[in-house]
Each structure stands twice: as structure tokens, then as C-alpha cells.
């Protein structure tokens, strides 16, 4: 046999190749990324140091400017000048202030302009001249700094095309209420020169406390990238830090520092592509080493795989010569072929063993079933008994019949019943020793187990059977969470009487309806000795009939429980129990049919189809406990009858209340009373009044008043009838009574209502 492809050899080769290649590739990748990370960390540290040095240089100059301006405005000359008005007599003081201002500004301080404003005297001095506020085109641009919350603050001028930074100080110092202002302006170009001094890679930027760009060392970052960078910095609350962000499509490493001096943010943005430029050469070297390692590993893997594969190839060839061609699905894999052949042999062996075991088990169960049905001949029993390996020393036998009480409150449904009976049969087979039983079998809805023994008295036999039954019941309840009842026959000596014993065990189970679920019933204990003529409780049934007819739910439930208790109070034959239940069912269903009136469509709605009626009747006969019987009667029989009776009563009451309402609508303008209406409808007023209130939710008099009120409102809007005429037609003897009633109900007089709603008049 020739295998089309050596899948195992391929897998062995690939595995060996991967074992040798993966570590080299992983080490190479880790080395490359580790080197890149180290380079990036070093660049970040260098950028952080550069940014810190730049910040220190800028802040040193800013602080020097701040100190110089503070000394200047703190001099007695400037302080005293703030109290002087603008006058030619004080020109010498103005000139001296100007000279001192110019001398305080050196080239190193990068001051673009300095302005001193006297807010009270309305004059000022700057680098160019001495001026009054009238000489300034837009004095508000300078005077707005008076409202700053601090006596000394760095601010950014947003009105100019190119940003300018201003140091604003209030005069006198440390006073929020200013007599004058000192405004120092630094051009953005001066600040950019300071930023570019130490910049080696990337771009350094400065933002104010409102995240507006003040200056930058170079225009590498585009405006859209600046907005994105400002938003990213704004989201971060730390004093300094480093993060990566994509700016203008380029992954960028950003380092930021917040100034504690004036709140400015110093930012360094460096492209990661520039940072990792040196590490790319490391990557190429790493790639070359990895490829070389993979090639060497591949050669060694090929040589080793051929050596290890040789025994497998010889085994495959041997099996192919011995067993011929394998199935299609096993031809492409060596071990699949070997496994297929071994599995085939094991399956053949298991199938032969299972066939023998299954046939023996089925034959034994068939033999037991024939014994239970009485179809086995007595002459053939000894031979069959010995053939199937049963013990021949039995001196007596009995039958245990097991039935499930109910599946309604369990986790199972009716489709599981056969499977559950099979499980119970297995449990019985495990609990009862093999020498004391025949194989358990299933008979319709019951599980039958034949047990037997030798040399015991009746009392010992009964105790032994009861112990077996209790053990089975408790085990089923524990493992299957299922309630069962067990019927036990009398002991019989002849094996041919097993069929009689089975009938006795099933007969004992029929008395479960009297003793309740989870019962262990001996046929001698449950069969009555004296015959009872009847167990039907006539008086209680008649009271139940009357309670259902009157729709008294609570009393009906109490009487139903009493009836069922009286039925099973007497020890009688199970057939008499069934007859009593059928009689009670017939009595109640006749009540439902006799009380159904013609307008409820009896033929189509109240009578059940024959098939459904038969199902209900069969269900009644299948009930196995008094509680099930009570619930079935309550939910299936009594509740529907009472609902139909209540529906008829409500329909009758609604019809009468509608007739009374129609009578009010037709005779509202007469001296209408409940007694007159009751007389016309042939009902007593004491019956008619509560019935109308219950159906309509309102009393007769209130309904009549409301209808008259609605009619009056309609006449007020739609007619020109006088109010007195309306009151007279609505049977009011005095119009004032009508007006008081209308005001009480509508919070306005009839005349006001007509004026308010008169535009709706038809």
C-alpha cells in the first residue's frame, strides 16, 4: 500500500522546525523591541533634561523681568506719581519716570515695551512717550487689566495677530485695588529665540495656563496637530509626564512640564520615527541572525525527523500488507490508519460481547414477563429457571409493584416516565441481591420485581419485604427526587402463581388514593374485610352543590375538602372510591350545564367536546392522592363553573344598570326617583340601588345630578335659553338652587360659564 502523503512526517518536521525557530525569532523580536525601548527611554530622558533646562532659562529671564519691574514700580517716585493728575507742572516727574523706565530695560531682558498707567490721573508713560488716555485709540485694551484677580500676573494678548506676553502688575504692590498699572510686553519672537537655544531634536513649545500656544522653537507641528496636542495636554493633570500621541499622522513622543511660577506648560514633541532611527540597524542585524538560525534549525529538523519517522513507516507498511487498503478518511495519516485498524478490531470484539450479553438479558426479561402474564407452562419452569441461572432453593416468592406517584411537581415531564421507570428498575436490581430476585421488568406504567427466599415465617417475610420496599423508596427519592408507591403481594409457594402475585401487588397500589403518596401497601392490609354499601357523602355533597351555585368560593373549598375526606374515611374497595368521585363529578358538571342560560351560547361555549370530556374523566380515574383529587376538582371542575355563574350574574346586573341609566337619560327633566324607576323595572329599590352603584361606580342620585349638569352645560353653550328656564326644565323649583349647585360643581356661575364657552355655540 502506498500512502498518498506522509502527514505524520510533515507534522514531525514542522514541530521540530518550530521548536528550534520560535525561540530564535522570539529572542530576536524581544531584543529589537528592548533596544528600541532603551533608545526611546534615553531620548525621552534627554528631552526631559533639555526641556527642564529650557524652562529654567525662560523662567530665570521672566523672574528677572518681574523683579526689575517690581523694583521700578516700588520706588517712591512711581508710587508718589500715581497720586498726581496730568499737568505740565509735573512734567519733570514724568520725564524722570520715563528715564528710569528706559534704564531698567536691558538687552538681556528681551522686553519689547513697558507701560505705566495712572488710573486716577488718566495718563501714562511707555517706551515711546508720555500720553494721556485721550491720546490712546483704544484705552479699554489696557484698562481691562485692572480687573485681573491678582496684583501680579502673566497674561496673553489674544487681540494681536502675533501673540504677545504681558506681565501686569498693580500699583501699589500687593494691592488688588490699583491706583496704577505696570504692563510689560515680551514679543513671541524673543521667547522663540530662548526655546530654540538648546533644541537638538523635535520641537519645544510653551502654552499658557489656558493651553494657548505662546511660542515654539520651530514650526514642525501643523496647526491641526497643535490643537490635538493642546487637547491631550489639557486632559492630563500631572505636573510633568511623558505620553505618546499621533500628530499629523506621525506617532510622536510628548514630554510636558507645568510651571509652578506662572502656570505655563512647557512641551517637547519628538517623532518616534526620529527616536528609533538608530535602532533600525539593530533590527536588520537581528533579522539576519534569525534567518540564519532558522535555516540551520531546518536542516537539523529534516535529518532528525527522517530518523524518527523510519519505525512508523515500517509499521504502516506492515499493517497495509496485512489488512489491505484502509478507508478513504484514514489514507492520508499514518496514525489515523493504525488507530482505524485497532478501533475496528476492538469494535468487532465489543459488538460480539454485547450481542451475547444483550440476548441473554433480553431472554431473561422475556421469561420473567411471561411468568407475570401467566404464559409460561409449569412443566417447563425448572428447566428455564436453571437455564437462566436463577437460584433453585426458593420456598416462597412475592411481587413488588412500583409506580410513580406524580410528575407534576417534579423536574420531569410525561415524556420521561418510561425512562424513569427504567431507572427505578436498575435501582431495584442494585439494591436487592441477585439471589433474592428475578430481573426487574416494566409492565405498562409499573415496574415489577419478583423477590423470593427460603425458610422464613410470615412475620419475617413481611418485615423483609417492607425493608426492601422502604430502601427502594428512599433511594429513588434521594437520587431521582421522585415520589413512588409500592404494592406488595401475598407470599406464594408455587412459581407458576407469580402472575397471581403480580395482580395482587397492582391491586394493592390502587388503594394509594386513600393512603396518599409514598405508600408501601400490603394487599392484606388494604383490602377491606367488610363490604360497605356506599361511601358517597350525600349531605356534604348537597352543601357543596349549593355553595358552588351561590359562587361562595371559600365555603366551596372547605366543603370540597370535607367531601373528599368523608369519601376516603371509610375503608372500602377502591372501586367504591372511584364510583363516589365519578358521582361527585357528574353532580357538579350537571350544575354547570343547568345554570347556563340561553344567552351564554351553551352549545358552543359551555359544553366540552366528547374527546375533551373523556380526557377529563380518564384523568379523574388516574389521580392517586386525595390532595391531587381536591386540586383537580377545584381547578378543573368547580372554578370554571363558578366563573360562568359569576359571568352570568355580572351580565344580568349590567343589563339592569344599563336599563336604569337609559331611563335617566329619557326622563331626566321629570321628578325622577329611584322608587319610581324600580317600580317601572319591576325590582325592589333596595336591590336596584346597590346594584347600580356597584356597576356604575356612582349612586343613582349622583348619576342623575351629573347628567342634568352636563345637559345644562350643553344648553348654556348651544342655546339662548335663560338660566331660569334651564333650571325649571331640570326640575329646580328655585333658580338660585340651580345656580348654587352649578357653582359648587364648576367653580363658576352658569352665566360665567356661558361667557367663557360662548364662542363654541353652534
XYZ file of C-alpha atoms in Angstrom, residues 78 93 209 360 409 438 497 499 518 591 684 698:
12
model
C 6.466 105.862 40.861
C 8.405 113.858 37.409
C -2.416 78.249 31.657
C -29.154 -13.249 27.407
C -44.250 18.949 40.960
C -35.602 -12.107 39.211
C -48.515 -18.323 40.768
C -48.942 -13.951 37.739
C -45.102 7.424 49.104
C -74.935 22.073 37.880
C -87.131 46.459 44.680
C -71.712 56.025 41.414
